mmCIF file of C-alpha atoms and ligand atoms in Angstrom:
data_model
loop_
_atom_site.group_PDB
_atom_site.id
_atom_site.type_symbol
_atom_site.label_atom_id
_atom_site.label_comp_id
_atom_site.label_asym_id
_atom_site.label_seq_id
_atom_site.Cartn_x
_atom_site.Cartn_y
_atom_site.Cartn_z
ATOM 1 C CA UNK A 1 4.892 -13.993 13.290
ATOM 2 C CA UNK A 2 2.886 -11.205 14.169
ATOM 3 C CA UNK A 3 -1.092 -10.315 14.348
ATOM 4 C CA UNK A 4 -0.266 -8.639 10.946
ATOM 5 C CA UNK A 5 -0.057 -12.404 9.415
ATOM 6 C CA UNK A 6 -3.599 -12.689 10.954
ATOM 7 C CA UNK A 7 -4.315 -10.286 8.021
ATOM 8 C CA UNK A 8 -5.269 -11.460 4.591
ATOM 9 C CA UNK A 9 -6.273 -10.209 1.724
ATOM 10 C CA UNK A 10 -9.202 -12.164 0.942
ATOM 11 C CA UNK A 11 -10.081 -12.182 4.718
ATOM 12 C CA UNK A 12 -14.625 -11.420 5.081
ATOM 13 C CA UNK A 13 -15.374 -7.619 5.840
ATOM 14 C CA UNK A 14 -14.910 -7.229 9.604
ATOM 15 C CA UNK A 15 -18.077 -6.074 11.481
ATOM 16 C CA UNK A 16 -19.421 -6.019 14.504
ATOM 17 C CA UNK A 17 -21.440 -8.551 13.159
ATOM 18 C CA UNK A 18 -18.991 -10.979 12.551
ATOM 19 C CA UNK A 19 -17.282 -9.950 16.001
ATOM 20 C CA UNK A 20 -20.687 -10.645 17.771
ATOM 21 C CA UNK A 21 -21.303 -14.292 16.935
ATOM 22 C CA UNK A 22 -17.416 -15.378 17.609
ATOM 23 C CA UNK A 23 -17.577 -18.040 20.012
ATOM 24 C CA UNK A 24 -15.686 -16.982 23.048
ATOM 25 C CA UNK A 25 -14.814 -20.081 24.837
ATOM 26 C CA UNK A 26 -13.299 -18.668 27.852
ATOM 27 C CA UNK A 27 -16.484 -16.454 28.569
ATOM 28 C CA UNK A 28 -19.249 -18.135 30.110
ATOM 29 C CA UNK A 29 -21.105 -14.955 30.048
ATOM 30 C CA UNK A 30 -24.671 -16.003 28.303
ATOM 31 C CA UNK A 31 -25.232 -14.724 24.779
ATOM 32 C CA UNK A 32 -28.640 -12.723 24.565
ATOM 33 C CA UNK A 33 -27.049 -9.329 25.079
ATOM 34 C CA UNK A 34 -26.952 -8.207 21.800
ATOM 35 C CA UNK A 35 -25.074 -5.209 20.751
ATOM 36 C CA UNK A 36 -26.925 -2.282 19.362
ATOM 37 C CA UNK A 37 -27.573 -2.049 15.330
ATOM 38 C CA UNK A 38 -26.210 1.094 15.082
ATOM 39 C CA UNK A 39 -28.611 1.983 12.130
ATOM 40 C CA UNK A 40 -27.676 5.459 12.287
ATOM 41 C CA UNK A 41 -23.891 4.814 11.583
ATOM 42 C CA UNK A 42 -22.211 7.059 9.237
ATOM 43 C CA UNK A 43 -19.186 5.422 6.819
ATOM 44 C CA UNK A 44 -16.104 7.634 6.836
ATOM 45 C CA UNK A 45 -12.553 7.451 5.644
ATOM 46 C CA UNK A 46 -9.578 6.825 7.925
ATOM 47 C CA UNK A 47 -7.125 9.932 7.143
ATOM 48 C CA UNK A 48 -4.622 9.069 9.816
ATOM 49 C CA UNK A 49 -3.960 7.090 13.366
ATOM 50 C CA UNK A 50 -2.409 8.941 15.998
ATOM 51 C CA UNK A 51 -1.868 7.257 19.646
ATOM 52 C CA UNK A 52 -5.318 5.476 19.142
ATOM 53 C CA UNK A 53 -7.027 8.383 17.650
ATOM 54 C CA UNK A 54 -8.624 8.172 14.342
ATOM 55 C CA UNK A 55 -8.916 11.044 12.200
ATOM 56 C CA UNK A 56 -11.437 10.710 9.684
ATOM 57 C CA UNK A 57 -13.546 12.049 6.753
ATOM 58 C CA UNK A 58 -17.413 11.785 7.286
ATOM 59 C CA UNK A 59 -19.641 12.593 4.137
ATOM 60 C CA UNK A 60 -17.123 12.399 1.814
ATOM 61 C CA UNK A 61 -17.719 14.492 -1.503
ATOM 62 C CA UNK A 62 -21.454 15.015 -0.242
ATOM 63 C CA UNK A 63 -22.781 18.750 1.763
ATOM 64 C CA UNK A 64 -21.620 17.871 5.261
ATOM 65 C CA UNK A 65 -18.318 16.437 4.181
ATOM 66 C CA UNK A 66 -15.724 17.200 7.596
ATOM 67 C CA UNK A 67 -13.391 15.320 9.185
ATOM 68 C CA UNK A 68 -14.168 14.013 13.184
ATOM 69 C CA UNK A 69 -12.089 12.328 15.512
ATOM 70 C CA UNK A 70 -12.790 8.887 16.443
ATOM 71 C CA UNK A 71 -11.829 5.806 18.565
ATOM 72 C CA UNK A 72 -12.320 2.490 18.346
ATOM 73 C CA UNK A 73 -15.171 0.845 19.501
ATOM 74 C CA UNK A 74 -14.622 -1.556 22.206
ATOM 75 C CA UNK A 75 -16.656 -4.559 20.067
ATOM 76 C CA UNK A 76 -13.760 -4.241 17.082
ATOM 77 C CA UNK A 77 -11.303 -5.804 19.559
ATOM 78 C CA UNK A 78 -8.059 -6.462 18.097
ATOM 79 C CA UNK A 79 -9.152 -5.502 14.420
ATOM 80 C CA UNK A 80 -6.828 -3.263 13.060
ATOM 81 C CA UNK A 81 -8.186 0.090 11.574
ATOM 82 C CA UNK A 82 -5.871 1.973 9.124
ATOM 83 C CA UNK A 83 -5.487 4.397 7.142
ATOM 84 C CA UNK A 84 -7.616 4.336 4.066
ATOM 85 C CA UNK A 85 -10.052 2.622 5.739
ATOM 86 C CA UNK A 86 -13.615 2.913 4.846
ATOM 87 C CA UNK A 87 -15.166 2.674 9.027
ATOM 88 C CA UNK A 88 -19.178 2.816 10.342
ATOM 89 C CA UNK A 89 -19.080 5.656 12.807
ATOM 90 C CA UNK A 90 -21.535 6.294 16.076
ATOM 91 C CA UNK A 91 -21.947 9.134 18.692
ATOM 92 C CA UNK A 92 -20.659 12.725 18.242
ATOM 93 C CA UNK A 93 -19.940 12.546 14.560
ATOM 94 C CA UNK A 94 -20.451 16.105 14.478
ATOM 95 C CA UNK A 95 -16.348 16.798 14.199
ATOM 96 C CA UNK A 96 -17.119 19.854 16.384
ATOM 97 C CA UNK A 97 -13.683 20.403 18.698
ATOM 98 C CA UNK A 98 -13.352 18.074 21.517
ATOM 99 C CA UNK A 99 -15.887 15.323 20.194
ATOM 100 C CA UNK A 100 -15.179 12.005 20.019
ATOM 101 C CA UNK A 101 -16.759 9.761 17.070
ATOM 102 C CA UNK A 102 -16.850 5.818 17.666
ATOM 103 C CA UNK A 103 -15.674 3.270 14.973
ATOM 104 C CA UNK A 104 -18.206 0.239 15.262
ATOM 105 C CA UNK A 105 -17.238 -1.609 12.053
ATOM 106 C CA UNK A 106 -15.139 -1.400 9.142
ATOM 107 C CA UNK A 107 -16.164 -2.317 4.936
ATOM 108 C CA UNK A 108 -14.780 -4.610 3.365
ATOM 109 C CA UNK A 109 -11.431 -4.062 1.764
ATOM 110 C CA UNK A 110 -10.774 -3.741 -1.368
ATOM 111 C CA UNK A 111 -6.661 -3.937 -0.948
ATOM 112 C CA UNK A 112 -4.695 -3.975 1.815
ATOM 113 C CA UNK A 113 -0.884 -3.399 1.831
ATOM 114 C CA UNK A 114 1.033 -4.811 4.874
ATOM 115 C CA UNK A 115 4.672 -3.800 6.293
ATOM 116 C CA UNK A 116 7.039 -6.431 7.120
ATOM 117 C CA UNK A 117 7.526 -6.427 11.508
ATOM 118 C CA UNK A 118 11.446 -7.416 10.969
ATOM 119 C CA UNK A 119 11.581 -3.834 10.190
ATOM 120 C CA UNK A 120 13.005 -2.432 13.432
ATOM 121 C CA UNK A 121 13.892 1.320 12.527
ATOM 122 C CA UNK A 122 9.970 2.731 13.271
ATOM 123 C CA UNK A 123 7.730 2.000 15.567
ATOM 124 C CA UNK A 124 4.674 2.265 13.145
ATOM 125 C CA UNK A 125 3.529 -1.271 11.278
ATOM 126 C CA UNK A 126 2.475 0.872 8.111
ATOM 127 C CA UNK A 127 -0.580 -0.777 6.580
ATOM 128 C CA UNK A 128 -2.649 0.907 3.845
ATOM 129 C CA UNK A 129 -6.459 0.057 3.315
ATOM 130 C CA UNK A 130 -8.078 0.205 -0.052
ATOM 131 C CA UNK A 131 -5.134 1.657 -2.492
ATOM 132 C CA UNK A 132 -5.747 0.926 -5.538
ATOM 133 C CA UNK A 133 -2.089 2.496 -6.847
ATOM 134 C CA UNK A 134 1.038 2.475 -5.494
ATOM 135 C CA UNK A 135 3.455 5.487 -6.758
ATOM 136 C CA UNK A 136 7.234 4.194 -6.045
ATOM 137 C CA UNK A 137 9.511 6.945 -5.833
ATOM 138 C CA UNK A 138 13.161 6.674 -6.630
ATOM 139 C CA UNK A 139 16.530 8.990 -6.961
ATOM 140 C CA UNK A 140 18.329 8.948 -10.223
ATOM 141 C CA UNK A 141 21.166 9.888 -7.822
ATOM 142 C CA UNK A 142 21.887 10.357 -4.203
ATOM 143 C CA UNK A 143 20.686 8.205 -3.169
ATOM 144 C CA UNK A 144 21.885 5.860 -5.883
ATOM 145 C CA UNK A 145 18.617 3.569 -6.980
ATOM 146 C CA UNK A 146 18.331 0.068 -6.393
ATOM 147 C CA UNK A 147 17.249 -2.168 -9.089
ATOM 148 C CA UNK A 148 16.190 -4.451 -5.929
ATOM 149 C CA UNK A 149 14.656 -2.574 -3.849
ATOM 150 C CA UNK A 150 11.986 -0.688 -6.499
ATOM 151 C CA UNK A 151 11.738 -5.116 -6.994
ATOM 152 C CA UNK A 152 10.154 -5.370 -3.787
ATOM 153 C CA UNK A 153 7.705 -2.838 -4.384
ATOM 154 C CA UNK A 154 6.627 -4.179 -7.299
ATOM 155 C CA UNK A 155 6.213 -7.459 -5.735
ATOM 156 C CA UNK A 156 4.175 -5.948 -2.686
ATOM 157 C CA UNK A 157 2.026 -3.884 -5.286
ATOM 158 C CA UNK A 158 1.394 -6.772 -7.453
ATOM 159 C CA UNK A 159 0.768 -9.235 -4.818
ATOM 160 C CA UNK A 160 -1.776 -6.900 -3.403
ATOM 161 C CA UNK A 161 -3.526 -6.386 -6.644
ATOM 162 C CA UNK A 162 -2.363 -2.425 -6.684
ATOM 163 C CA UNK A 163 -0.923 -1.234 -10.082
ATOM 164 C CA UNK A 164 2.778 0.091 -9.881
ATOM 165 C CA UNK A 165 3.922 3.464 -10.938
ATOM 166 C CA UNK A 166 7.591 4.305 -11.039
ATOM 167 C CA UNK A 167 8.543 8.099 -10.409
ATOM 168 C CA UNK A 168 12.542 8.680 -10.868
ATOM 169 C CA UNK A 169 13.482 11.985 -9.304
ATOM 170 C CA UNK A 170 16.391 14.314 -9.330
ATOM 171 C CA UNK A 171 17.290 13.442 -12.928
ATOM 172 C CA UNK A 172 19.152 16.743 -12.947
ATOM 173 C CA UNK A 173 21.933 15.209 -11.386
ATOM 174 C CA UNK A 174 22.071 12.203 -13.467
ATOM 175 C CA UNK A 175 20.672 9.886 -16.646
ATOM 176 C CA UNK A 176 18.055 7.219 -15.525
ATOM 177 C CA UNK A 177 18.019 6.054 -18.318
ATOM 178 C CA UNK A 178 20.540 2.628 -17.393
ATOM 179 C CA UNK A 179 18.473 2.081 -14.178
ATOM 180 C CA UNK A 180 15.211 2.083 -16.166
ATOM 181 C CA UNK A 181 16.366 -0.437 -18.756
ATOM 182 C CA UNK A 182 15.737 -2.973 -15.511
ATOM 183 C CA UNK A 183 12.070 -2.216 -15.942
ATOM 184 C CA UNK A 184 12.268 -2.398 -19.988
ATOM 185 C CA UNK A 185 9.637 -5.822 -19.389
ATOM 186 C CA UNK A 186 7.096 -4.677 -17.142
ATOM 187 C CA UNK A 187 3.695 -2.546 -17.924
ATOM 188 C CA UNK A 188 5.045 -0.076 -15.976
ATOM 189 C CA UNK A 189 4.279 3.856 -16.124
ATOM 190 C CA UNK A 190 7.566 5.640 -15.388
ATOM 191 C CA UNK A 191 7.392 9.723 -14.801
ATOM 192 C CA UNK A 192 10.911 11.367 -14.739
ATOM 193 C CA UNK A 193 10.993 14.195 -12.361
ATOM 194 C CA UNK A 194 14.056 16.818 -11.823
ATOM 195 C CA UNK A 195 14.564 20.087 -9.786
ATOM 196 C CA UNK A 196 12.144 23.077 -11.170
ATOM 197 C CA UNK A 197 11.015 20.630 -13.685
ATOM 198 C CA UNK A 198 8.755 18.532 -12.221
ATOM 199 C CA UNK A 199 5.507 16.427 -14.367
ATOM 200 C CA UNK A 200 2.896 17.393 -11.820
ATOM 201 C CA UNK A 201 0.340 17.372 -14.817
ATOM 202 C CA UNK A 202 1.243 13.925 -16.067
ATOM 203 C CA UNK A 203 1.260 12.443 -12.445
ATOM 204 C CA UNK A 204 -1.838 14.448 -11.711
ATOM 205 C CA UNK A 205 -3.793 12.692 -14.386
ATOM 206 C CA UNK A 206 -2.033 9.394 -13.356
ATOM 207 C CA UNK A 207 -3.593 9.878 -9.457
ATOM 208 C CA UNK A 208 -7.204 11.617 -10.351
ATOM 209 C CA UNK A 209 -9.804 9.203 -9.453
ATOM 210 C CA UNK A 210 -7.362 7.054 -7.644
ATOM 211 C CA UNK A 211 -6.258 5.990 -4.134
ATOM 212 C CA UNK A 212 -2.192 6.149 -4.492
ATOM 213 C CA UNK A 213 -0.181 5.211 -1.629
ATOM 214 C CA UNK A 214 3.336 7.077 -2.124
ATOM 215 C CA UNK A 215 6.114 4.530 -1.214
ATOM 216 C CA UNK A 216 9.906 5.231 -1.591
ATOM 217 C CA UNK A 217 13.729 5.798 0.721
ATOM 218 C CA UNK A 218 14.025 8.278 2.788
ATOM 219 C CA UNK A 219 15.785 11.279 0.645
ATOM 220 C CA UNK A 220 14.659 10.099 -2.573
ATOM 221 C CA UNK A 221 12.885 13.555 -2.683
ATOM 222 C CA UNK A 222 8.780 11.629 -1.982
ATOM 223 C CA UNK A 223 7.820 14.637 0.472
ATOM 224 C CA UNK A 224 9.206 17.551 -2.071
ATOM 225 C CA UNK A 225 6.548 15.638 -4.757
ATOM 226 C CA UNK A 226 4.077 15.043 -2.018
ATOM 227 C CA UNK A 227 4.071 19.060 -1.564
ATOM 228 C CA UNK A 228 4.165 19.750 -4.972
ATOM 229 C CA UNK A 229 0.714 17.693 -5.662
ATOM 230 C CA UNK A 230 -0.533 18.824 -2.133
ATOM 231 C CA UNK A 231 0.247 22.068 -1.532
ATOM 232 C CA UNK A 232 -1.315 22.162 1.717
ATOM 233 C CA UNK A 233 -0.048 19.020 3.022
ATOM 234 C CA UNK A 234 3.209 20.884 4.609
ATOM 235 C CA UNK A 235 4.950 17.639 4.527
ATOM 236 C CA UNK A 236 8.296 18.267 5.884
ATOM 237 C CA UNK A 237 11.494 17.930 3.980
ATOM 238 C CA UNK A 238 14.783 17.990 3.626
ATOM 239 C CA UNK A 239 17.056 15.419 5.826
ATOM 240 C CA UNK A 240 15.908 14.612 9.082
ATOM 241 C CA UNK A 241 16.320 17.019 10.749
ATOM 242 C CA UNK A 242 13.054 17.584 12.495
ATOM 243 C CA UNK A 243 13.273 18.999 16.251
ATOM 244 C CA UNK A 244 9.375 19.172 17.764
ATOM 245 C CA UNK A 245 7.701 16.105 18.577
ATOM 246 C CA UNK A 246 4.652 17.253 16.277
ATOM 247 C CA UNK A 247 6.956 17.537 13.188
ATOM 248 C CA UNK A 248 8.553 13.995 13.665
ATOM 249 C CA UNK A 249 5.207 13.228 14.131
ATOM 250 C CA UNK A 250 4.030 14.426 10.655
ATOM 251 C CA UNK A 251 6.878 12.560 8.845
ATOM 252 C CA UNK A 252 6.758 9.521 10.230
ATOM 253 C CA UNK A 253 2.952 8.242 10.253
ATOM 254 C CA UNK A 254 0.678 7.452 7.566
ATOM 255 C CA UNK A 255 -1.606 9.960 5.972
ATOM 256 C CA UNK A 256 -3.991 10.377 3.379
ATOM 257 C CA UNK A 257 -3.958 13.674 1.475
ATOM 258 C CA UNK A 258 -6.384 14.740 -1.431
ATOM 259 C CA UNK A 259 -5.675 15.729 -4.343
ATOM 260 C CA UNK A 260 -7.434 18.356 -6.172
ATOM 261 C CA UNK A 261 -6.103 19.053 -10.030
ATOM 262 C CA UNK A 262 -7.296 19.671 -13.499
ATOM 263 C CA UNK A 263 -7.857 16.250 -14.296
ATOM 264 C CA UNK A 264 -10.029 15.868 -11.064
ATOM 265 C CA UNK A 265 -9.391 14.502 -7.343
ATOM 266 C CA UNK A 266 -8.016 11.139 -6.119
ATOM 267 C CA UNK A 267 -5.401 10.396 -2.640
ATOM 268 C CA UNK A 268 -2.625 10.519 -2.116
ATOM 269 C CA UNK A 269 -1.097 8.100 0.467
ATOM 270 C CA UNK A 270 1.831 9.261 2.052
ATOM 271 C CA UNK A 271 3.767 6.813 4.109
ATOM 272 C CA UNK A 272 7.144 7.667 5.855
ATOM 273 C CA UNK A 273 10.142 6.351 4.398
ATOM 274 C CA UNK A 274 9.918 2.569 4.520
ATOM 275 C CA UNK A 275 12.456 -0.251 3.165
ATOM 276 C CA UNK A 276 9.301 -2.947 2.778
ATOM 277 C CA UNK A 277 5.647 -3.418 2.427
ATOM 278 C CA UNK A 278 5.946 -7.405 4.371
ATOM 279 C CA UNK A 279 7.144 -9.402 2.038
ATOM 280 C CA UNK A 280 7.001 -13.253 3.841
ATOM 281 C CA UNK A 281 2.888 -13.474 2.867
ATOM 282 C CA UNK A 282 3.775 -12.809 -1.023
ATOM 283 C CA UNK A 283 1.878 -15.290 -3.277
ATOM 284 C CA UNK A 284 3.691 -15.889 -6.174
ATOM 285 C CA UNK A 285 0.910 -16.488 -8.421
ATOM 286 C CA UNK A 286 -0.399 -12.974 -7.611
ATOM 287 C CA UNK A 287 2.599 -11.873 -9.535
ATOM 288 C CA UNK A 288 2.540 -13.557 -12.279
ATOM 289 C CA UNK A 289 -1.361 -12.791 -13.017
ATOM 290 C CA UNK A 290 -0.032 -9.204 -13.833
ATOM 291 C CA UNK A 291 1.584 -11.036 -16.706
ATOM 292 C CA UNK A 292 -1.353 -11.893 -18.559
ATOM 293 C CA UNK A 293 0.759 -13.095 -21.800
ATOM 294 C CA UNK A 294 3.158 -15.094 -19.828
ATOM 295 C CA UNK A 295 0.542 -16.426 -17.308
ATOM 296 C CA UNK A 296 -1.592 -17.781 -20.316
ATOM 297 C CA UNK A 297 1.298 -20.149 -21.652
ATOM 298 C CA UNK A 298 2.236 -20.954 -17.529
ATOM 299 C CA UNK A 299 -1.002 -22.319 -17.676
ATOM 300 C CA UNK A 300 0.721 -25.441 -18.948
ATOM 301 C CA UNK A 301 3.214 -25.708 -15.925
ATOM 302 C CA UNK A 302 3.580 -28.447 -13.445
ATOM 303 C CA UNK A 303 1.949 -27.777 -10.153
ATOM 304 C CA UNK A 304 3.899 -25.296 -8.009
ATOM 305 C CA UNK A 305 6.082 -24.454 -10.358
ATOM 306 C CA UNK A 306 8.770 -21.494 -9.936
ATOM 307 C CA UNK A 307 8.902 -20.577 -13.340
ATOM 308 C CA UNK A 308 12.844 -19.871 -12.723
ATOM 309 C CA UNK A 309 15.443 -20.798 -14.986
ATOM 310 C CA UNK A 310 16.202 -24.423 -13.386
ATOM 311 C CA UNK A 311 12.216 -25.158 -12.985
ATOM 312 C CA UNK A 312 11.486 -28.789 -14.440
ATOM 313 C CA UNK A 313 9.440 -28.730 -17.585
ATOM 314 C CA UNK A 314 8.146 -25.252 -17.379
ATOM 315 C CA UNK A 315 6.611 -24.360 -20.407
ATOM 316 C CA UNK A 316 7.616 -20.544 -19.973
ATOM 317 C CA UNK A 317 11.213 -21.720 -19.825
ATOM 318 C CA UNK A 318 10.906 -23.983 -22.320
ATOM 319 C CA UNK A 319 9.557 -21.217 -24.714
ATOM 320 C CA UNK A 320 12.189 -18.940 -23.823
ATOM 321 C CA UNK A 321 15.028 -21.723 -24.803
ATOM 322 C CA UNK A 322 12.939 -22.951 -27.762
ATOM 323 C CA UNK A 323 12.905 -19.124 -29.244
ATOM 324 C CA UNK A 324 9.317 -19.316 -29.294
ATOM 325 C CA UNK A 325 8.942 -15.968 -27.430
ATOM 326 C CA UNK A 326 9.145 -12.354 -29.306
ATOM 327 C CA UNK A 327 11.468 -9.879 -27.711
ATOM 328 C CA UNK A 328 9.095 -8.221 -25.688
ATOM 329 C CA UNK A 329 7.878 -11.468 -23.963
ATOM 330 C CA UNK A 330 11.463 -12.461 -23.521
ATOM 331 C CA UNK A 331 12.186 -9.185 -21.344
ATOM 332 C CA UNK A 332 8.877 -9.450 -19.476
ATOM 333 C CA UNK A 333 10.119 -13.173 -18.463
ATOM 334 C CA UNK A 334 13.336 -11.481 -17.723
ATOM 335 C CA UNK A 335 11.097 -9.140 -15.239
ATOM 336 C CA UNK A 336 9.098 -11.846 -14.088
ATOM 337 C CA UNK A 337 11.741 -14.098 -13.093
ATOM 338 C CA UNK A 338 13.649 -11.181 -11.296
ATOM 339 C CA UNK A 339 10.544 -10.379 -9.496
ATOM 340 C CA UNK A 340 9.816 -14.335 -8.555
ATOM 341 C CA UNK A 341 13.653 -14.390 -7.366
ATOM 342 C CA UNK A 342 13.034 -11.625 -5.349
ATOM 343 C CA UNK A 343 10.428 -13.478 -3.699
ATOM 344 C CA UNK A 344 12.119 -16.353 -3.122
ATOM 345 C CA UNK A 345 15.252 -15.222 -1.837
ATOM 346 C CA UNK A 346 13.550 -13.615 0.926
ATOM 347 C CA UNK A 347 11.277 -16.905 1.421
ATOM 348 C CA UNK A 348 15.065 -18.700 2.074
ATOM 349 C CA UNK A 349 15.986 -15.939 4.512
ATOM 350 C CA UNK A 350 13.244 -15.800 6.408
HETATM 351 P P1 GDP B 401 12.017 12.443 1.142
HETATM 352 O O1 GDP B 401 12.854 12.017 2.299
HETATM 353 O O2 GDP B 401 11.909 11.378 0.117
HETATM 354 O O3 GDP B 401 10.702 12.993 1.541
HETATM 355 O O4 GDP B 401 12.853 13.583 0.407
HETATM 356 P P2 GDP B 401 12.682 15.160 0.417
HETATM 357 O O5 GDP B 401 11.530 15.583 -0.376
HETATM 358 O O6 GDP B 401 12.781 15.641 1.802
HETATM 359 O O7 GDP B 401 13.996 15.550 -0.428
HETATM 360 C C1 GDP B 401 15.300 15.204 -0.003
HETATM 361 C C2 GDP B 401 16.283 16.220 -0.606
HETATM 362 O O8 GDP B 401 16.321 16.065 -2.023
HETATM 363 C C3 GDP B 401 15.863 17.662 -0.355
HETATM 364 O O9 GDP B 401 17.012 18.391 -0.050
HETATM 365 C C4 GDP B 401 15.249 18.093 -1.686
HETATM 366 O O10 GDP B 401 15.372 19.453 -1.902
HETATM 367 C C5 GDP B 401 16.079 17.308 -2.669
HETATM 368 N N1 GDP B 401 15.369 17.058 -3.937
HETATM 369 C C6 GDP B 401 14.085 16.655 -4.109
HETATM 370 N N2 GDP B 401 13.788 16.515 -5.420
HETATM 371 C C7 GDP B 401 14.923 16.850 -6.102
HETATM 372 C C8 GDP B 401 15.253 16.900 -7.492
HETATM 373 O O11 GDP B 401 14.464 16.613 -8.400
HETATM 374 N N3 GDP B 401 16.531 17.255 -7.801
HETATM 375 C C9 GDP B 401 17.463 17.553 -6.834
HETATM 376 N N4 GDP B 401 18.694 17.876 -7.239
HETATM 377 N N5 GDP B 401 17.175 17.518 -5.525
HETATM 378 C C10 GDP B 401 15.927 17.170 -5.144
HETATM 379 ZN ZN1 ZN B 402 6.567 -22.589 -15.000
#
């Protein structure tokens, strides 16, 4: 366990408020001094977290929109702040070099996506305020795709409430079309991408007006499509090979980018190359909401039920062996199922 378990989804909006009236039972300090208002707070966007430095958007969209730099404010405590967070700032807001903005509170999330701690290759917990998307990007080829592991982003995206897109790159070096059958059930908007032919328009349109948080292997070809969109985001590619500090910097933290195309502006989240979003606080019932079809007739399930092929008296099951589901449904079981297992076999090795 880690503070990241602390974390929920449904958690209240932190705010100073909230940190104010906490009852502190080792202090003995008395209570009357209250903290200022801060009335004249500004909200801002978290772009990025370096080293305890917060880099963030005041204004957005409105005349003074800039970005400032910001710490935390000694009342947040141990509340995290990430990227894609929507923060109340104080002080020197003005963004003007060497000024330094304070975060007093944060808004309430809308989503939050959380990174698993067994992960042990990168320092970084990557955790992702407010997406509202989440773009998985895959390799047709090299690296090879895994059926399972686009299966745990889709459970991390569903469980988080964040609708899945599926980009499958480099299909110039081979047919996506077997790997894609795997996603035949789900409502899933897949973009094929391939050297000097890539659907920037049709993923445009898919991330105007959105917050997208780019998730996918390292190679898979996320930072040449990150570019692409971004122009100026100068992510670096190519294999690591990165030499300065600053550049391994840039790969390997979390930042949002904006977008700015014909079908209008939206984020784009870019995280380094990451295995997992934390899986071991999935709700299963999370996923299975994005079924609506299926979770109508699970209504009828026993308590707690798995909905897997051995679950007593499940009605899903029993429609599936009773034929009483059309071909479509049967496939989206056939997705739901693999998604539950996918769950649970990481709830046995945990
Ligand atoms: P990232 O690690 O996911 O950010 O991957 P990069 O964007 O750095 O790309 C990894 C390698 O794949 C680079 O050498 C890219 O030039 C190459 N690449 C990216 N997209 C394609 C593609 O559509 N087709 C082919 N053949 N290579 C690609
Ligand atoms: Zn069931």
């Amino acid at each position: 366990m880690s503070w990241l378990d602390d974390l929920d989804d449904d958690e209240p909006e932190f705010d100073e408020a909230d940190v104010r009236v906490r009852p502190n039972p080792k202090a003995n300090r008395p209570r009357t001094k209250r903290r200022p208002a801060h009335d004249d707070a500004r909200v801002a966007r978290v772009l990025g977290v370096d080293r305890g430095r917060y880099t963030v958007l005041i204004d957005e969209d409105g005349p003074d929109e800039h970005d400032a730099v910001a710490m935390r404010a000694r009342e947040l405590r141990k509340t995290p702040v990430v990227t894609g967070d929507r923060v109340r700032v104080v002080g020197d807001t003005s963004g003007a070099p060497g000024t330094l903005a304070r975060i007093v509170g944060i808004e309430r999330r809308t989503s939050l996506l959380r990174r698993s701690a067994d992960d042990t290759d990168l320092v970084e917990r990557i955790i992702v305020a407010n997406a509202d998307q989440m773009l998985i990007v895959v390799a047709a080829a090299d690296p090879e795709p895994r059926t399972r592991l686009v299966d745990r982003y889709l459970v991390a995206a569903l469980d988080a409430g964040i609708r899945p897109l599926l980009v499958v790159t480099k299909t110039d070096l081979a047919d996506p079309a077997a790997f894609l059958h795997h996603f035949d059930g789900l409502d899933l908007e897949v973009f094929t991408s391939a050297h000097n032919d890539m659907p920037l328009e049709r993923i445009g349109g898919a991330i105007a007006g959105h917050a997208t948080v780019f998730v996918g292997h390292s190679g898979v070809g996320k930072s040449t499509l990150v570019n692409a969109l971004v122009p100026e985001a100068r992510r670096a590619t190519g294999h690591v090979n990165v030499v300065t500090g600053r550049g391994r910097h840039t790969s390997s933290s979390t930042v949002s980018l904006r977008y700015v195309g014909p079908r209008g502006r939206g984020w784009v989240i870019d995280t380094p190359g990451v295995r997992s979003f934390g899986l071991g606080h999935i709700d299963p019932t999370n996923i299975l909401r994005s079924f609506t079809d299926l979770a109508e007739i699970a209504k009828e399930c026993p308590r707690g039920c798995t909905h897997l092929p051995d679950a007593p008296d499940c009605t899903l099951v029993e429609a599936h062996e009773e034929g009483r589901l059309d071909v479509s449904a049967e496939a989206r079981l056939d997705s739901l199922q693999r998604l539950l297992t996918t769950f649970a076999g990481l709830d046995e090795h945990r």
